Amino acid sequence: MRKKIIAGNWKMNLTFDEGQKLTSEIVNMYKDENIKDVIAVLNPPFPHLFPVKKLVGDTPGIFVGAQNCSEKESGAFTGEVSAKILASFGVNYVIIGHSERREYFKESNEMLAEKVKAALANGLTPIFCCGESLDIRNAGTHEPNVKFQLTDSLFNLSASDFAKVVIAYEPIWAIGTGKTASSDEAQEMHLALRRHIASKYGKDIANNISILYGGSMNAGNAADLLSKPDVDGGLIGGASLKSRDFLEIIKSY
């Protein structure tokens, strides 16, 4: 059975005190409202990771993730953080290939492949992001474009390693714009990606891979998106910075 995952990407937001307050609220609400069968992943900026991890503690169902990692194991790479370092702090997940990393920091499919390998080698679960711009969507080439991102960055993995990856489909035109792919559009792309995975790794692995939707999911549209058979959760941006909204998304299952 595929895991249901709601991952909050804080991006470059929140001071130390704000992050502590948000984490405490989420942990307490998650416990008090008896959430079951839905994994919550908090992905704060690097400086928050250890204090957030301490607040989460051993709360069943809540995990901590990073927003990025280096493809290098160690060395003279000022400002970078390796998967090995993240693992040493008890981090569980790491977002790799977010559209903002691809666009602003020019991360290539080749680099992302190395980051995925580094994450897996250190016991982290990669949340691998893929998606298309508005121009590509309008041109009608979104499906082959996004499939290629998987092929180029992930299809070099063994079947056992690929099975450990979480996919996040993010229509770039719906991130931070208030626009959202319709639930039918999301389902169409998630199904296409699952079938593409099956063509390489077989139906069993494809049917057990969690594919999250990462395009402006919020408390108002989550239930509709999550009702689709191939949408297994969400990678949440702005709504993850409000504890009540984040919990309502989790409860939308």
PDB file of C-alpha atoms in Angstrom, residues 32-251:
ATOM      1  CA  ASP A  32      -4.651  15.760  19.781  1.00  0.00           C
ATOM      2  CA  GLU A  33      -6.626  15.143  16.614  1.00  0.00           C
ATOM      3  CA  ASN A  34      -5.520  11.523  16.476  1.00  0.00           C
ATOM      4  CA  ILE A  35      -4.097  11.592  12.956  1.00  0.00           C
ATOM      5  CA  LYS A  36      -3.457   8.109  11.592  1.00  0.00           C
ATOM      6  CA  ASP A  37      -2.221   6.674   8.313  1.00  0.00           C
ATOM      7  CA  VAL A  38      -0.975  10.041   7.004  1.00  0.00           C
ATOM      8  CA  ILE A  39       2.728  10.888   7.280  1.00  0.00           C
ATOM      9  CA  ALA A  40       3.631  14.520   7.949  1.00  0.00           C
ATOM     10  CA  VAL A  41       7.080  15.725   6.887  1.00  0.00           C
ATOM     11  CA  LEU A  42       8.359  19.132   8.040  1.00  0.00           C
ATOM     12  CA  ASN A  43      11.004  20.602   5.713  1.00  0.00           C
ATOM     13  CA  PRO A  44      12.397  23.780   7.314  1.00  0.00           C
ATOM     14  CA  PRO A  45      15.514  25.765   6.340  1.00  0.00           C
ATOM     15  CA  PHE A  46      18.798  24.156   7.411  1.00  0.00           C
ATOM     16  CA  PRO A  47      19.280  26.117  10.696  1.00  0.00           C
ATOM     17  CA  HIS A  48      15.888  24.891  11.939  1.00  0.00           C
ATOM     18  CA  LEU A  49      16.525  21.188  11.376  1.00  0.00           C
ATOM     19  CA  PHE A  50      17.976  20.226  14.747  1.00  0.00           C
ATOM     20  CA  PRO A  51      15.578  22.249  16.945  1.00  0.00           C
ATOM     21  CA  VAL A  52      12.604  21.070  14.865  1.00  0.00           C
ATOM     22  CA  LYS A  53      13.826  17.483  15.176  1.00  0.00           C
ATOM     23  CA  LYS A  54      14.011  17.892  18.967  1.00  0.00           C
ATOM     24  CA  LEU A  55      10.429  19.168  19.137  1.00  0.00           C
ATOM     25  CA  VAL A  56       9.123  16.396  16.891  1.00  0.00           C
ATOM     26  CA  GLY A  57      10.951  13.832  19.002  1.00  0.00           C
ATOM     27  CA  ASP A  58       9.596  10.330  18.537  1.00  0.00           C
ATOM     28  CA  THR A  59       6.074  11.450  17.597  1.00  0.00           C
ATOM     29  CA  PRO A  60       4.707   8.616  15.444  1.00  0.00           C
ATOM     30  CA  GLY A  61       3.876   9.745  11.923  1.00  0.00           C
ATOM     31  CA  ILE A  62       5.838  13.036  11.908  1.00  0.00           C
ATOM     32  CA  PHE A  63       9.240  13.245  10.258  1.00  0.00           C
ATOM     33  CA  VAL A  64      11.787  15.948   9.458  1.00  0.00           C
ATOM     34  CA  GLY A  65      13.221  16.659   6.025  1.00  0.00           C
ATOM     35  CA  ALA A  66      15.695  19.070   4.447  1.00  0.00           C
ATOM     36  CA  GLN A  67      14.984  21.234   1.418  1.00  0.00           C
ATOM     37  CA  ASN A  68      18.160  20.267  -0.424  1.00  0.00           C
ATOM     38  CA  CYS A  69      21.492  18.484  -0.100  1.00  0.00           C
ATOM     39  CA  SER A  70      24.820  18.519  -1.876  1.00  0.00           C
ATOM     40  CA  GLU A  71      25.783  15.796  -4.314  1.00  0.00           C
ATOM     41  CA  LYS A  72      29.217  15.779  -2.618  1.00  0.00           C
ATOM     42  CA  GLU A  73      29.966  13.715   0.482  1.00  0.00           C
ATOM     43  CA  SER A  74      32.315  16.243   2.089  1.00  0.00           C
ATOM     44  CA  GLY A  75      35.054  18.731   1.304  1.00  0.00           C
ATOM     45  CA  ALA A  76      35.743  22.373   0.514  1.00  0.00           C
ATOM     46  CA  PHE A  77      32.263  23.363  -0.624  1.00  0.00           C
ATOM     47  CA  THR A  78      31.436  26.453   1.406  1.00  0.00           C
ATOM     48  CA  GLY A  79      27.745  26.890   2.099  1.00  0.00           C
ATOM     49  CA  GLU A  80      26.766  23.347   1.114  1.00  0.00           C
ATOM     50  CA  VAL A  81      25.304  20.626   3.329  1.00  0.00           C
ATOM     51  CA  SER A  82      25.848  16.942   2.583  1.00  0.00           C
ATOM     52  CA  ALA A  83      23.396  14.079   2.937  1.00  0.00           C
ATOM     53  CA  LYS A  84      25.833  12.521   5.421  1.00  0.00           C
ATOM     54  CA  ILE A  85      25.610  15.590   7.668  1.00  0.00           C
ATOM     55  CA  LEU A  86      21.814  15.625   7.429  1.00  0.00           C
ATOM     56  CA  ALA A  87      21.609  11.963   8.361  1.00  0.00           C
ATOM     57  CA  SER A  88      23.823  12.576  11.401  1.00  0.00           C
ATOM     58  CA  PHE A  89      21.174  14.995  12.721  1.00  0.00           C
ATOM     59  CA  GLY A  90      18.407  12.423  12.344  1.00  0.00           C
ATOM     60  CA  VAL A  91      16.871  13.961   9.227  1.00  0.00           C
ATOM     61  CA  ASN A  92      14.612  11.475   7.416  1.00  0.00           C
ATOM     62  CA  TYR A  93      13.701  13.062   4.074  1.00  0.00           C
ATOM     63  CA  VAL A  94      15.259  15.513   1.619  1.00  0.00           C
ATOM     64  CA  ILE A  95      13.631  17.454  -1.208  1.00  0.00           C
ATOM     65  CA  ILE A  96      15.645  17.159  -4.417  1.00  0.00           C
ATOM     66  CA  GLY A  97      15.103  19.002  -7.693  1.00  0.00           C
ATOM     67  CA  HIS A  98      12.500  21.520  -6.600  1.00  0.00           C
ATOM     68  CA  SER A  99      11.659  23.827  -9.503  1.00  0.00           C
ATOM     69  CA  GLU A 100      13.194  26.770  -7.651  1.00  0.00           C
ATOM     70  CA  ARG A 101      16.504  24.892  -7.382  1.00  0.00           C
ATOM     71  CA  ARG A 102      16.344  24.024 -11.063  1.00  0.00           C
ATOM     72  CA  GLU A 103      15.492  27.587 -12.121  1.00  0.00           C
ATOM     73  CA  TYR A 104      17.474  29.799  -9.747  1.00  0.00           C
ATOM     74  CA  PHE A 105      20.483  27.552  -9.120  1.00  0.00           C
ATOM     75  CA  LYS A 106      20.565  25.843 -12.530  1.00  0.00           C
ATOM     76  CA  GLU A 107      20.557  22.339 -11.132  1.00  0.00           C
ATOM     77  CA  SER A 108      20.686  19.861 -14.005  1.00  0.00           C
ATOM     78  CA  ASN A 109      19.146  16.407 -14.274  1.00  0.00           C
ATOM     79  CA  GLU A 110      22.675  14.994 -14.046  1.00  0.00           C
ATOM     80  CA  MET A 111      23.381  16.828 -10.786  1.00  0.00           C
ATOM     81  CA  LEU A 112      20.035  15.774  -9.353  1.00  0.00           C
ATOM     82  CA  ALA A 113      20.814  12.150 -10.151  1.00  0.00           C
ATOM     83  CA  GLU A 114      23.958  12.453  -8.035  1.00  0.00           C
ATOM     84  CA  LYS A 115      22.006  14.112  -5.207  1.00  0.00           C
ATOM     85  CA  VAL A 116      19.488  11.275  -5.195  1.00  0.00           C
ATOM     86  CA  LYS A 117      22.298   8.721  -4.998  1.00  0.00           C
ATOM     87  CA  ALA A 118      23.915  10.635  -2.126  1.00  0.00           C
ATOM     88  CA  ALA A 119      20.625  10.778  -0.227  1.00  0.00           C
ATOM     89  CA  LEU A 120      19.934   7.071  -0.651  1.00  0.00           C
ATOM     90  CA  ALA A 121      23.494   6.143   0.303  1.00  0.00           C
ATOM     91  CA  ASN A 122      22.948   7.910   3.630  1.00  0.00           C
ATOM     92  CA  GLY A 123      19.545   6.435   4.387  1.00  0.00           C
ATOM     93  CA  LEU A 124      17.493   9.511   3.472  1.00  0.00           C
ATOM     94  CA  THR A 125      14.269   9.327   1.494  1.00  0.00           C
ATOM     95  CA  PRO A 126      14.469  11.649  -1.531  1.00  0.00           C
ATOM     96  CA  ILE A 127      11.359  13.610  -2.449  1.00  0.00           C
ATOM     97  CA  PHE A 128      12.204  14.056  -6.121  1.00  0.00           C
ATOM     98  CA  CYS A 129      10.437  16.981  -7.786  1.00  0.00           C
ATOM     99  CA  CYS A 130       9.502  17.150 -11.447  1.00  0.00           C
ATOM    100  CA  GLY A 131       7.190  19.427 -13.398  1.00  0.00           C
ATOM    101  CA  GLU A 132       6.637  21.764 -16.327  1.00  0.00           C
ATOM    102  CA  SER A 133       6.452  25.482 -17.023  1.00  0.00           C
ATOM    103  CA  LEU A 134       3.386  27.224 -18.407  1.00  0.00           C
ATOM    104  CA  ASP A 135       4.992  27.451 -21.874  1.00  0.00           C
ATOM    105  CA  ILE A 136       5.555  23.701 -21.969  1.00  0.00           C
ATOM    106  CA  ARG A 137       2.034  23.042 -20.713  1.00  0.00           C
ATOM    107  CA  ASN A 138       0.555  25.337 -23.359  1.00  0.00           C
ATOM    108  CA  ALA A 139       2.651  23.658 -26.059  1.00  0.00           C
ATOM    109  CA  GLY A 140       1.164  20.298 -25.080  1.00  0.00           C
ATOM    110  CA  THR A 141       4.576  18.727 -24.467  1.00  0.00           C
ATOM    111  CA  HIS A 142       4.295  18.562 -20.689  1.00  0.00           C
ATOM    112  CA  GLU A 143       3.942  14.802 -20.448  1.00  0.00           C
ATOM    113  CA  PRO A 144       7.110  13.827 -22.383  1.00  0.00           C
ATOM    114  CA  ASN A 145       8.996  16.704 -20.729  1.00  0.00           C
ATOM    115  CA  VAL A 146       8.233  15.557 -17.203  1.00  0.00           C
ATOM    116  CA  LYS A 147       8.769  11.895 -18.044  1.00  0.00           C
ATOM    117  CA  PHE A 148      12.230  12.797 -19.316  1.00  0.00           C
ATOM    118  CA  GLN A 149      13.086  14.357 -15.953  1.00  0.00           C
ATOM    119  CA  LEU A 150      12.394  11.001 -14.300  1.00  0.00           C
ATOM    120  CA  THR A 151      14.270   9.067 -16.969  1.00  0.00           C
ATOM    121  CA  ASP A 152      17.339  11.293 -16.885  1.00  0.00           C
ATOM    122  CA  SER A 153      17.669  11.563 -13.092  1.00  0.00           C
ATOM    123  CA  LEU A 154      16.175   8.359 -11.669  1.00  0.00           C
ATOM    124  CA  PHE A 155      16.096   5.552 -14.199  1.00  0.00           C
ATOM    125  CA  ASN A 156      19.764   4.755 -13.573  1.00  0.00           C
ATOM    126  CA  LEU A 157      18.815   3.484 -10.104  1.00  0.00           C
ATOM    127  CA  SER A 158      18.409  -0.159  -9.241  1.00  0.00           C
ATOM    128  CA  ALA A 159      14.850  -1.312  -8.690  1.00  0.00           C
ATOM    129  CA  SER A 160      15.454  -1.612  -4.946  1.00  0.00           C
ATOM    130  CA  ASP A 161      16.787   1.952  -4.723  1.00  0.00           C
ATOM    131  CA  PHE A 162      14.105   3.425  -6.959  1.00  0.00           C
ATOM    132  CA  ALA A 163      11.446   1.896  -4.704  1.00  0.00           C
ATOM    133  CA  LYS A 164      12.715   4.098  -1.848  1.00  0.00           C
ATOM    134  CA  VAL A 165      12.075   7.375  -3.719  1.00  0.00           C
ATOM    135  CA  VAL A 166       9.015   9.623  -3.349  1.00  0.00           C
ATOM    136  CA  ILE A 167       7.985  11.606  -6.444  1.00  0.00           C
ATOM    137  CA  ALA A 168       6.471  15.109  -6.266  1.00  0.00           C
ATOM    138  CA  TYR A 169       4.808  16.411  -9.430  1.00  0.00           C
ATOM    139  CA  GLU A 170       4.828  20.193  -9.393  1.00  0.00           C
ATOM    140  CA  PRO A 171       3.243  22.126 -12.257  1.00  0.00           C
ATOM    141  CA  ILE A 172       5.552  25.135 -12.060  1.00  0.00           C
ATOM    142  CA  TRP A 173       2.820  27.467 -13.314  1.00  0.00           C
ATOM    143  CA  ALA A 174       0.804  26.652 -10.184  1.00  0.00           C
ATOM    144  CA  ILE A 175       3.492  27.355  -7.565  1.00  0.00           C
ATOM    145  CA  GLY A 176       2.965  30.549  -5.615  1.00  0.00           C
ATOM    146  CA  THR A 177       0.549  31.866  -8.225  1.00  0.00           C
ATOM    147  CA  GLY A 178      -2.691  30.828  -6.587  1.00  0.00           C
ATOM    148  CA  LYS A 179      -3.439  28.749  -9.678  1.00  0.00           C
ATOM    149  CA  THR A 180      -3.902  25.034  -9.278  1.00  0.00           C
ATOM    150  CA  ALA A 181      -4.073  22.218 -11.747  1.00  0.00           C
ATOM    151  CA  SER A 182      -7.569  20.771 -11.665  1.00  0.00           C
ATOM    152  CA  SER A 183      -7.859  17.479  -9.841  1.00  0.00           C
ATOM    153  CA  ASP A 184      -8.389  15.792 -13.217  1.00  0.00           C
ATOM    154  CA  GLU A 185      -5.227  17.409 -14.629  1.00  0.00           C
ATOM    155  CA  ALA A 186      -3.280  16.293 -11.568  1.00  0.00           C
ATOM    156  CA  GLN A 187      -4.621  12.758 -11.846  1.00  0.00           C
ATOM    157  CA  GLU A 188      -3.775  12.631 -15.551  1.00  0.00           C
ATOM    158  CA  MET A 189      -0.125  13.522 -14.920  1.00  0.00           C
ATOM    159  CA  HIS A 190       0.244  11.306 -11.852  1.00  0.00           C
ATOM    160  CA  LEU A 191      -1.130   8.341 -13.778  1.00  0.00           C
ATOM    161  CA  ALA A 192       1.160   9.089 -16.733  1.00  0.00           C
ATOM    162  CA  LEU A 193       4.173   9.153 -14.405  1.00  0.00           C
ATOM    163  CA  ARG A 194       3.117   5.919 -12.701  1.00  0.00           C
ATOM    164  CA  ARG A 195       2.770   4.203 -16.073  1.00  0.00           C
ATOM    165  CA  HIS A 196       6.179   5.554 -17.106  1.00  0.00           C
ATOM    166  CA  ILE A 197       7.696   4.099 -13.942  1.00  0.00           C
ATOM    167  CA  ALA A 198       5.992   0.769 -14.660  1.00  0.00           C
ATOM    168  CA  SER A 199       7.547   0.695 -18.133  1.00  0.00           C
ATOM    169  CA  LYS A 200      10.989   0.669 -16.497  1.00  0.00           C
ATOM    170  CA  TYR A 201      10.527  -1.006 -13.127  1.00  0.00           C
ATOM    171  CA  GLY A 202       7.287  -2.966 -13.452  1.00  0.00           C
ATOM    172  CA  LYS A 203       3.793  -2.532 -12.087  1.00  0.00           C
ATOM    173  CA  ASP A 204       4.530  -3.689  -8.535  1.00  0.00           C
ATOM    174  CA  ILE A 205       7.092  -0.954  -7.891  1.00  0.00           C
ATOM    175  CA  ALA A 206       5.048   1.649  -9.778  1.00  0.00           C
ATOM    176  CA  ASN A 207       1.954   0.853  -7.753  1.00  0.00           C
ATOM    177  CA  ASN A 208       3.859   1.272  -4.481  1.00  0.00           C
ATOM    178  CA  ILE A 209       5.574   4.583  -5.270  1.00  0.00           C
ATOM    179  CA  SER A 210       4.008   7.618  -3.579  1.00  0.00           C
ATOM    180  CA  ILE A 211       3.465  10.491  -6.017  1.00  0.00           C
ATOM    181  CA  LEU A 212       2.682  13.820  -4.345  1.00  0.00           C
ATOM    182  CA  TYR A 213       1.045  16.876  -5.899  1.00  0.00           C
ATOM    183  CA  GLY A 214       3.092  20.062  -5.461  1.00  0.00           C
ATOM    184  CA  GLY A 215       1.170  22.948  -6.945  1.00  0.00           C
ATOM    185  CA  SER A 216      -0.524  25.293  -4.463  1.00  0.00           C
ATOM    186  CA  MET A 217      -2.453  22.640  -2.558  1.00  0.00           C
ATOM    187  CA  ASN A 218      -4.336  24.242   0.315  1.00  0.00           C
ATOM    188  CA  ALA A 219      -7.039  23.499   2.864  1.00  0.00           C
ATOM    189  CA  GLY A 220      -9.717  24.439   0.350  1.00  0.00           C
ATOM    190  CA  ASN A 221      -8.705  22.219  -2.569  1.00  0.00           C
ATOM    191  CA  ALA A 222      -6.871  19.370  -0.827  1.00  0.00           C
ATOM    192  CA  ALA A 223      -9.829  17.021  -0.487  1.00  0.00           C
ATOM    193  CA  ASP A 224     -10.622  17.187  -4.197  1.00  0.00           C
ATOM    194  CA  LEU A 225      -6.986  16.616  -5.225  1.00  0.00           C
ATOM    195  CA  LEU A 226      -6.397  13.858  -2.684  1.00  0.00           C
ATOM    196  CA  SER A 227      -9.547  12.029  -3.764  1.00  0.00           C
ATOM    197  CA  LYS A 228      -7.855  11.062  -7.039  1.00  0.00           C
ATOM    198  CA  PRO A 229      -6.521   7.480  -7.109  1.00  0.00           C
ATOM    199  CA  ASP A 230      -2.965   8.347  -8.159  1.00  0.00           C
ATOM    200  CA  VAL A 231      -2.473  11.425  -5.952  1.00  0.00           C
ATOM    201  CA  ASP A 232      -0.823  10.133  -2.787  1.00  0.00           C
ATOM    202  CA  GLY A 233      -0.277  13.376  -0.918  1.00  0.00           C
ATOM    203  CA  GLY A 234       1.059  16.877  -1.284  1.00  0.00           C
ATOM    204  CA  LEU A 235       4.227  18.936  -1.187  1.00  0.00           C
ATOM    205  CA  ILE A 236       2.851  22.057   0.464  1.00  0.00           C
ATOM    206  CA  GLY A 237       4.374  25.536   0.297  1.00  0.00           C
ATOM    207  CA  GLY A 238       2.565  28.560   1.740  1.00  0.00           C
ATOM    208  CA  ALA A 239      -0.140  26.572   3.524  1.00  0.00           C
ATOM    209  CA  SER A 240       2.523  24.658   5.495  1.00  0.00           C
ATOM    210  CA  LEU A 241       3.406  27.880   7.343  1.00  0.00           C
ATOM    211  CA  LYS A 242      -0.004  27.916   9.060  1.00  0.00           C
ATOM    212  CA  SER A 243      -0.489  25.065  11.485  1.00  0.00           C
ATOM    213  CA  ARG A 244      -4.272  24.904  11.170  1.00  0.00           C
ATOM    214  CA  ASP A 245      -4.178  24.922   7.383  1.00  0.00           C
ATOM    215  CA  PHE A 246      -1.486  22.246   7.333  1.00  0.00           C
ATOM    216  CA  LEU A 247      -3.520  20.017   9.649  1.00  0.00           C
ATOM    217  CA  GLU A 248      -6.675  20.526   7.609  1.00  0.00           C
ATOM    218  CA  ILE A 249      -4.800  19.335   4.520  1.00  0.00           C
ATOM    219  CA  ILE A 250      -3.654  16.242   6.419  1.00  0.00           C
ATOM    220  CA  LYS A 251      -7.229  15.633   7.568  1.00  0.00           C
TER     221      LYS A 251
END
